[in-house]
mmCIF file with all atom_site columns, C-alpha atoms in Angstrom:
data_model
loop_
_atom_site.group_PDB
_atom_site.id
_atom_site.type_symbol
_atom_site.label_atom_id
_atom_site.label_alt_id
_atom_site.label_comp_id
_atom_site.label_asym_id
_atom_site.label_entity_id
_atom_site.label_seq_id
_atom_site.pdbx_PDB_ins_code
_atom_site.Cartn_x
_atom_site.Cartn_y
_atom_site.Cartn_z
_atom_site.occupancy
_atom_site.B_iso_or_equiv
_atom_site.pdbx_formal_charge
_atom_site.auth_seq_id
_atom_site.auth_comp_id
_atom_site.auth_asym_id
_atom_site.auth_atom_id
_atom_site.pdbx_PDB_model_num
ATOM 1   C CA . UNK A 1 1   ? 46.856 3.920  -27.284 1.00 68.00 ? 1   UNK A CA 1
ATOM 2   C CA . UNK A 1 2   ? 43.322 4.919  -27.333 1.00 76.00 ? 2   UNK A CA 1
ATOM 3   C CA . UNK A 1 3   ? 41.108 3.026  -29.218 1.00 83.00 ? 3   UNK A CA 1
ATOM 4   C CA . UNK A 1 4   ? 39.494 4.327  -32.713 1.00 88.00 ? 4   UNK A CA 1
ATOM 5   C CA . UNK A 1 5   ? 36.178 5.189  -34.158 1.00 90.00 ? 5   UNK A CA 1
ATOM 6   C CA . UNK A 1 6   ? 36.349 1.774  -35.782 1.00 92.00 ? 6   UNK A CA 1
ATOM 7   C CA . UNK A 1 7   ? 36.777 0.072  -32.758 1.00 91.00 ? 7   UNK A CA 1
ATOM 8   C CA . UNK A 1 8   ? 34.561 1.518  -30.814 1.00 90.00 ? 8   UNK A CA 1
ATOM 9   C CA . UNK A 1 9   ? 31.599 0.917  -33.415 1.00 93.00 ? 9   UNK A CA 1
ATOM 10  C CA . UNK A 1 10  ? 33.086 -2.328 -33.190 1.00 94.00 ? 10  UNK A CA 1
ATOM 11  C CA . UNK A 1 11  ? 32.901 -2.770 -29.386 1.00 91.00 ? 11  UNK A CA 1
ATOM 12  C CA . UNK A 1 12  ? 29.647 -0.915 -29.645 1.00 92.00 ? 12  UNK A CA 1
ATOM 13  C CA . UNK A 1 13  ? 28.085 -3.502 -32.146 1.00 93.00 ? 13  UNK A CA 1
ATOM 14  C CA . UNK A 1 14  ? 29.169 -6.342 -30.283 1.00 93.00 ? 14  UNK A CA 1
ATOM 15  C CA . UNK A 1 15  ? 27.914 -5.171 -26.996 1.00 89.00 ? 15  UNK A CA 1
ATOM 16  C CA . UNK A 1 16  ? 24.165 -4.873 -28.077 1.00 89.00 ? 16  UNK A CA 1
ATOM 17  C CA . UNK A 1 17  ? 24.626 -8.398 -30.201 1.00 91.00 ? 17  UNK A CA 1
ATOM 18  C CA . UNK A 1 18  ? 24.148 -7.244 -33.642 1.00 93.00 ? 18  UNK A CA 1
ATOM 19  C CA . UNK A 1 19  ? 26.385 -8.485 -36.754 1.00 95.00 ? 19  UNK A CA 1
ATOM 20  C CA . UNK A 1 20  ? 28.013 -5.877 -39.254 1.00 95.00 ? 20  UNK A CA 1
ATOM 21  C CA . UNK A 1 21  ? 25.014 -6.899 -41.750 1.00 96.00 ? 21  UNK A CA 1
ATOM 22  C CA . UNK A 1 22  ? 22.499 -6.308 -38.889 1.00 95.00 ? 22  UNK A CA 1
ATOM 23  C CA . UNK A 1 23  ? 24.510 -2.809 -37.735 1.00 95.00 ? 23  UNK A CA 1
ATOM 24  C CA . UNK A 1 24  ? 24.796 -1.537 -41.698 1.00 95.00 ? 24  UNK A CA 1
ATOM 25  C CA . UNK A 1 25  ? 20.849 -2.201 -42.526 1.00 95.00 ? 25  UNK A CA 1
ATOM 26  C CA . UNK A 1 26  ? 19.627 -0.612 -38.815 1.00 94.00 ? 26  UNK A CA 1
ATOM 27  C CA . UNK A 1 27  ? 21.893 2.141  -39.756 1.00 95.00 ? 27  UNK A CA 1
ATOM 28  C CA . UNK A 1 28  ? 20.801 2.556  -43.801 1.00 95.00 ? 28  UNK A CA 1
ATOM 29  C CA . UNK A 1 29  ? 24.580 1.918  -45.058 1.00 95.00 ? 29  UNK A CA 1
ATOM 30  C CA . UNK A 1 30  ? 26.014 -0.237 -46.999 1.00 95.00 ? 30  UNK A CA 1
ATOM 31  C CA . UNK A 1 31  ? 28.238 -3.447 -44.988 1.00 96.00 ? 31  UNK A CA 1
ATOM 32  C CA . UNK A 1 32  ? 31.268 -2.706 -46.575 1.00 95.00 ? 32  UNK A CA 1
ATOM 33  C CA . UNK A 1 33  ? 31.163 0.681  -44.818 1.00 95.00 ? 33  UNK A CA 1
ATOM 34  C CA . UNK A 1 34  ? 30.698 -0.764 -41.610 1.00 95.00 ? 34  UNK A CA 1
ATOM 35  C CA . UNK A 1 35  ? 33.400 -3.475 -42.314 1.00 95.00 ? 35  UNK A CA 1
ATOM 36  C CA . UNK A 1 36  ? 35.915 -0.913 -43.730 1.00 94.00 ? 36  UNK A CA 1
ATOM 37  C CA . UNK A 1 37  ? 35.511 1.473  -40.439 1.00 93.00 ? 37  UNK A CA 1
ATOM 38  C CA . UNK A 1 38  ? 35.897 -1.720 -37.944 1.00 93.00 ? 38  UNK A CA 1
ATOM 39  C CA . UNK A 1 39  ? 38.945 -2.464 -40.121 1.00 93.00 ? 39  UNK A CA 1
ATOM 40  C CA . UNK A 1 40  ? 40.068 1.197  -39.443 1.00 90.00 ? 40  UNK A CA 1
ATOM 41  C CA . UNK A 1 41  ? 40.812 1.642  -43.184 1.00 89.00 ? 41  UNK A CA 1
ATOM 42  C CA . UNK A 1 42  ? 42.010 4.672  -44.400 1.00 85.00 ? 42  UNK A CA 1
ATOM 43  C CA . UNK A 1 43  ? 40.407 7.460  -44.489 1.00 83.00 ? 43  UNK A CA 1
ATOM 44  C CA . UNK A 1 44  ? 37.440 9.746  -42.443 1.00 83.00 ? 44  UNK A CA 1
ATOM 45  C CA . UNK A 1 45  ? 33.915 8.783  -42.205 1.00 87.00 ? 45  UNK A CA 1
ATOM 46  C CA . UNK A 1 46  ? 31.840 11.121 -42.886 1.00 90.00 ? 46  UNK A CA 1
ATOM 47  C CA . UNK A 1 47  ? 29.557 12.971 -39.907 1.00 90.00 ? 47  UNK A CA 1
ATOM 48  C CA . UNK A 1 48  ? 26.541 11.801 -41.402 1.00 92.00 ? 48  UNK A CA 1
ATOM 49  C CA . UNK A 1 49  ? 28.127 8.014  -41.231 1.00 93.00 ? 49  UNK A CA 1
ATOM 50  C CA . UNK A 1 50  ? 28.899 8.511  -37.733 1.00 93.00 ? 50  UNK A CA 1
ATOM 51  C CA . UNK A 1 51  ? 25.393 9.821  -37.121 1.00 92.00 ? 51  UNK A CA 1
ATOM 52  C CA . UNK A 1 52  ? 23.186 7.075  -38.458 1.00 94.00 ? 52  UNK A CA 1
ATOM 53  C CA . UNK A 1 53  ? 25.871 4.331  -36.542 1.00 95.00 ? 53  UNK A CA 1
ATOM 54  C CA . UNK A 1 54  ? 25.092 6.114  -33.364 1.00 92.00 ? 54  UNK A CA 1
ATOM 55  C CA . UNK A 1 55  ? 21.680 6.155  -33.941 1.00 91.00 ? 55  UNK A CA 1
ATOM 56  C CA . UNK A 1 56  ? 21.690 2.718  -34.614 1.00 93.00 ? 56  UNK A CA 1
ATOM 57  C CA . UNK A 1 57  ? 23.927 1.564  -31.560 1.00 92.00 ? 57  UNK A CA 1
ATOM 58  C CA . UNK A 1 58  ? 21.058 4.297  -29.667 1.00 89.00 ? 58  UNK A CA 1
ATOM 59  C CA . UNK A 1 59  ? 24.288 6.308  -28.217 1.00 89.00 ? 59  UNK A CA 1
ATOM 60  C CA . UNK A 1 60  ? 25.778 9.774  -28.891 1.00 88.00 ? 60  UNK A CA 1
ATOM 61  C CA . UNK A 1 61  ? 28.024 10.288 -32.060 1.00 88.00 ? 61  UNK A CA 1
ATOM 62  C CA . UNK A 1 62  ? 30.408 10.999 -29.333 1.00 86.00 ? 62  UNK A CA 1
ATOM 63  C CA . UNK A 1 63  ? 30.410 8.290  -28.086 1.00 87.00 ? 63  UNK A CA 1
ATOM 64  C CA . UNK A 1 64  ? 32.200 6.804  -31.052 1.00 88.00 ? 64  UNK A CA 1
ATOM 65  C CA . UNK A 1 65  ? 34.923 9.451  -31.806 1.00 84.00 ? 65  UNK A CA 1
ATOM 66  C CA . UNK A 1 66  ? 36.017 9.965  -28.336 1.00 72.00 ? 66  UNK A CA 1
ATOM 67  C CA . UNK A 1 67  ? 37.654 7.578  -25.777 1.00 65.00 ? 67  UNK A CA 1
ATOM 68  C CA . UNK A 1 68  ? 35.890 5.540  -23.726 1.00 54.00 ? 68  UNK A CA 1
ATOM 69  C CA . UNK A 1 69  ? 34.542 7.024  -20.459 1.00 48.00 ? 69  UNK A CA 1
ATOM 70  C CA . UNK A 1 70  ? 35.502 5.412  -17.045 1.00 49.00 ? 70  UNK A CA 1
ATOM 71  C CA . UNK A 1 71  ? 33.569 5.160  -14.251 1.00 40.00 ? 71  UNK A CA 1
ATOM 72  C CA . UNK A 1 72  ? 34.571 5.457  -10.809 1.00 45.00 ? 72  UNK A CA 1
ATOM 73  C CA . UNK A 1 73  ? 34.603 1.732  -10.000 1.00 45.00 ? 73  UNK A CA 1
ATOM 74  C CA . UNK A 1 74  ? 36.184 0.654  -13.388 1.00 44.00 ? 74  UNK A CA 1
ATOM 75  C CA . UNK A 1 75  ? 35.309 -3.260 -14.294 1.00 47.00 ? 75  UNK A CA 1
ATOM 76  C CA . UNK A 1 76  ? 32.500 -3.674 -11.507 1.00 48.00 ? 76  UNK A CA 1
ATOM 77  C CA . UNK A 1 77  ? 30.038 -2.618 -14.880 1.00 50.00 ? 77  UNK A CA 1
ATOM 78  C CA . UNK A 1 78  ? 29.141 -2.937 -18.276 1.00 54.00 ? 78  UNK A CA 1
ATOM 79  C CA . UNK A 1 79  ? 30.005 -0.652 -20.769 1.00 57.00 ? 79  UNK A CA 1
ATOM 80  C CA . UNK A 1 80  ? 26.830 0.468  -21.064 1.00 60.00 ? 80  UNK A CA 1
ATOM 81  C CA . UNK A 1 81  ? 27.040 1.366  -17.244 1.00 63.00 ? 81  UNK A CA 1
ATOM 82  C CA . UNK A 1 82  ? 30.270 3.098  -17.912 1.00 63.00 ? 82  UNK A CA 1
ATOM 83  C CA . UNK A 1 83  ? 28.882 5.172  -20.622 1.00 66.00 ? 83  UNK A CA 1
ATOM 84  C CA . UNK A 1 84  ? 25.538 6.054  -18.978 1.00 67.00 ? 84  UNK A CA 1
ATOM 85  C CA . UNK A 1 85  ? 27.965 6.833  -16.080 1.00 69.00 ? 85  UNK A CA 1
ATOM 86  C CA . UNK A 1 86  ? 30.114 9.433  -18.041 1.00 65.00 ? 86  UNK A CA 1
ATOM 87  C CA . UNK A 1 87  ? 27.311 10.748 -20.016 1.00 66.00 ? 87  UNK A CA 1
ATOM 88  C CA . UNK A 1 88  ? 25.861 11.712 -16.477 1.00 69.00 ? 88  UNK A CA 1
ATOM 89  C CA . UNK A 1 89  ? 28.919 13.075 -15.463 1.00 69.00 ? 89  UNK A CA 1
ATOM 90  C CA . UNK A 1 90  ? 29.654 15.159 -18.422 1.00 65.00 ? 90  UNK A CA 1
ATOM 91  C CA . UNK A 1 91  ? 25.352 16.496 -17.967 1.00 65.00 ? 91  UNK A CA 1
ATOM 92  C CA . UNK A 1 92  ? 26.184 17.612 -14.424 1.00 68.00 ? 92  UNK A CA 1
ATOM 93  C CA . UNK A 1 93  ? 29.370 18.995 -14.698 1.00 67.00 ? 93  UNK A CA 1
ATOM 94  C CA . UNK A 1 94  ? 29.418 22.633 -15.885 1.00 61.00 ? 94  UNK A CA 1
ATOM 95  C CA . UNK A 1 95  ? 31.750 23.244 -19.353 1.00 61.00 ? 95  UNK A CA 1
ATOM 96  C CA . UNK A 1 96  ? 35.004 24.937 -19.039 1.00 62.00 ? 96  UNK A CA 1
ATOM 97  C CA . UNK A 1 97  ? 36.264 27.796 -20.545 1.00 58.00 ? 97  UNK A CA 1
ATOM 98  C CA . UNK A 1 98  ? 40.138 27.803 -22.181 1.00 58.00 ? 98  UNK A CA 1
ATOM 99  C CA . UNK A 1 99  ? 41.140 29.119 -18.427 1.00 58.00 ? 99  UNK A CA 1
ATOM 100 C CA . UNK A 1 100 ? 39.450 26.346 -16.922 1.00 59.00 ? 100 UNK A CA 1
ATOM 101 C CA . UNK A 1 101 ? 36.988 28.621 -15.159 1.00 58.00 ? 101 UNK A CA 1
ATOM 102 C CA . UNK A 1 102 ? 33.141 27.736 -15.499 1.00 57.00 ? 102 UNK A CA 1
ATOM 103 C CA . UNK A 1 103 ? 31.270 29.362 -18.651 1.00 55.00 ? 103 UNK A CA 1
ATOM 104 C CA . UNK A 1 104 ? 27.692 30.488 -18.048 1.00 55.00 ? 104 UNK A CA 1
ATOM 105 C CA . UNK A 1 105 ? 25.892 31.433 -14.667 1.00 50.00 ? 105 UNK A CA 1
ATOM 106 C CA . UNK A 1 106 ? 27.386 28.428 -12.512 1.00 50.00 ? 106 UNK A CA 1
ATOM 107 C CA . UNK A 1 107 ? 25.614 28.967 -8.566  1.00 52.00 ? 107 UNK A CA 1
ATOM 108 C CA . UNK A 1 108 ? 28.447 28.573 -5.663  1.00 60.00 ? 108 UNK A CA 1
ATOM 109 C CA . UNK A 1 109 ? 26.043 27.125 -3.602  1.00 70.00 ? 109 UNK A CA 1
ATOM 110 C CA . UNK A 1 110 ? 25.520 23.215 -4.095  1.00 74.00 ? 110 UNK A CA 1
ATOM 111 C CA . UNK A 1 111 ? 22.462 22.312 -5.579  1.00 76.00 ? 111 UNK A CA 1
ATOM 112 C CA . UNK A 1 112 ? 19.873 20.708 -3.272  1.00 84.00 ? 112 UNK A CA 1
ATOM 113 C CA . UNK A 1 113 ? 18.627 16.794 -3.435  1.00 87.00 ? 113 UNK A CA 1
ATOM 114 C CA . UNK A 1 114 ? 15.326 18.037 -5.516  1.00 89.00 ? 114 UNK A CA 1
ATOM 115 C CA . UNK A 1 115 ? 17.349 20.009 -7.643  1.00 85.00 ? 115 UNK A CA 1
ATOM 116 C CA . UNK A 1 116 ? 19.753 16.914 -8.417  1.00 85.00 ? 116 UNK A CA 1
ATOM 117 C CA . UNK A 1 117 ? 16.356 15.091 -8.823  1.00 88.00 ? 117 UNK A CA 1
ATOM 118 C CA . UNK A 1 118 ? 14.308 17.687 -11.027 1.00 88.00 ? 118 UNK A CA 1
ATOM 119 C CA . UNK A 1 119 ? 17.796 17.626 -13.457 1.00 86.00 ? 119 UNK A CA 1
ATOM 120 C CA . UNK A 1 120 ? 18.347 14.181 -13.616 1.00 88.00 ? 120 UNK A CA 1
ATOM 121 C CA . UNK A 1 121 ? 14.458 13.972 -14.549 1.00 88.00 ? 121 UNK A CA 1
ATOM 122 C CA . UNK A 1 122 ? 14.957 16.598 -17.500 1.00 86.00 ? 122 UNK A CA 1
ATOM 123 C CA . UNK A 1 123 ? 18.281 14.982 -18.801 1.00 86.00 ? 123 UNK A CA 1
ATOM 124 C CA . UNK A 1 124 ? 16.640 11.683 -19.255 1.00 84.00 ? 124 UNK A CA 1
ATOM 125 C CA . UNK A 1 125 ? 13.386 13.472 -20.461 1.00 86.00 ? 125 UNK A CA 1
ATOM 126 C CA . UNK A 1 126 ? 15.588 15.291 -23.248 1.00 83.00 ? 126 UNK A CA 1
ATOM 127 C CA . UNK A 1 127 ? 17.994 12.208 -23.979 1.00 80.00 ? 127 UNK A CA 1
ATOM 128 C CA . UNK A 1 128 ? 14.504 10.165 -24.624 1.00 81.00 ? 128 UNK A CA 1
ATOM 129 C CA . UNK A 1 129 ? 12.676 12.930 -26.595 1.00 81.00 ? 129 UNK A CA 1
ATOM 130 C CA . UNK A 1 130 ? 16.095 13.138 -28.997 1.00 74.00 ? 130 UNK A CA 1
ATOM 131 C CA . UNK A 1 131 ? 16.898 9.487  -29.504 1.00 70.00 ? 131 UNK A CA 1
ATOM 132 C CA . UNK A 1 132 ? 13.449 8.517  -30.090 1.00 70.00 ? 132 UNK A CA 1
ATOM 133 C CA . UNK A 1 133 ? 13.169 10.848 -33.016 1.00 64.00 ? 133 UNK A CA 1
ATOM 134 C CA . UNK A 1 134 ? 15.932 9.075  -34.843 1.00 62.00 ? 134 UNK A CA 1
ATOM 135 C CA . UNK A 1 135 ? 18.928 10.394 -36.693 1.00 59.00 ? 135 UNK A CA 1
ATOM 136 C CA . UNK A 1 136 ? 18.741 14.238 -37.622 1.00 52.00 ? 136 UNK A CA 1
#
């Protein structure tokens, strides 16, 4: 069974050291709504919930409402090295249409070791510039 939006904030919360109290105020919600979504209590939080957690916990909402991304050598990291792993992953990795071909102008040729380097730099560039200007 894969684990829930609850218990990922949950994992999440514990993994950078902070108490429900300390999650709720970072994220400008009440406690009760942090403690009723690690309880996985009825009912859909709202986007706007799951923003302000993420932005709190300093990952991607989708990181909370989808399953937790492995990396290739599963339990020699952290989490956060399995996230930052997958995040990569899903950056360099070109989306797939419902056919599973490639959408967009995808090159056949593999990309050089300055290319890999010049993307990498502008991922972390644009993950920086958007998590630094807090929850939209």
């Amino acid at each position: 069974m894969s684990p829930t939006v609850g218990d990922n904030v949950g994992r999440l919360r514990r993994l950078r050291g902070l108490t429900q109290e300390q999650l709720a105020e970072a994220a400008g919600l009440a406690v009760e709504t942090i403690q009723k979504l690690e309880q996985n209590k009825p009912g859909s939080p709202r986007m706007s919930t799951l923003r302000a957690i993420a932005a709190a916990l300093a990952v991607p909402t989708s990181v909370l409402v989808g399953p937790p991304v492995a990396s290739p050598a599963a339990g020699a990291g952290s989490d956060d090295d399995e996230i930052a792993v997958g995040l990569l992953r899903r950056a360099l990795t070109p989306a797939r249409g419902l056919s599973g071909t490639a959408v967009g102008d995808v090159s056949t040729d593999p990309p050089t070791v300055r290319e890999l380097q010049m993307s990498i730099a502008d991922i972390d560039r644009i993950y920086h510039e958007a998590y630094s200007a807090g929850p939209r």
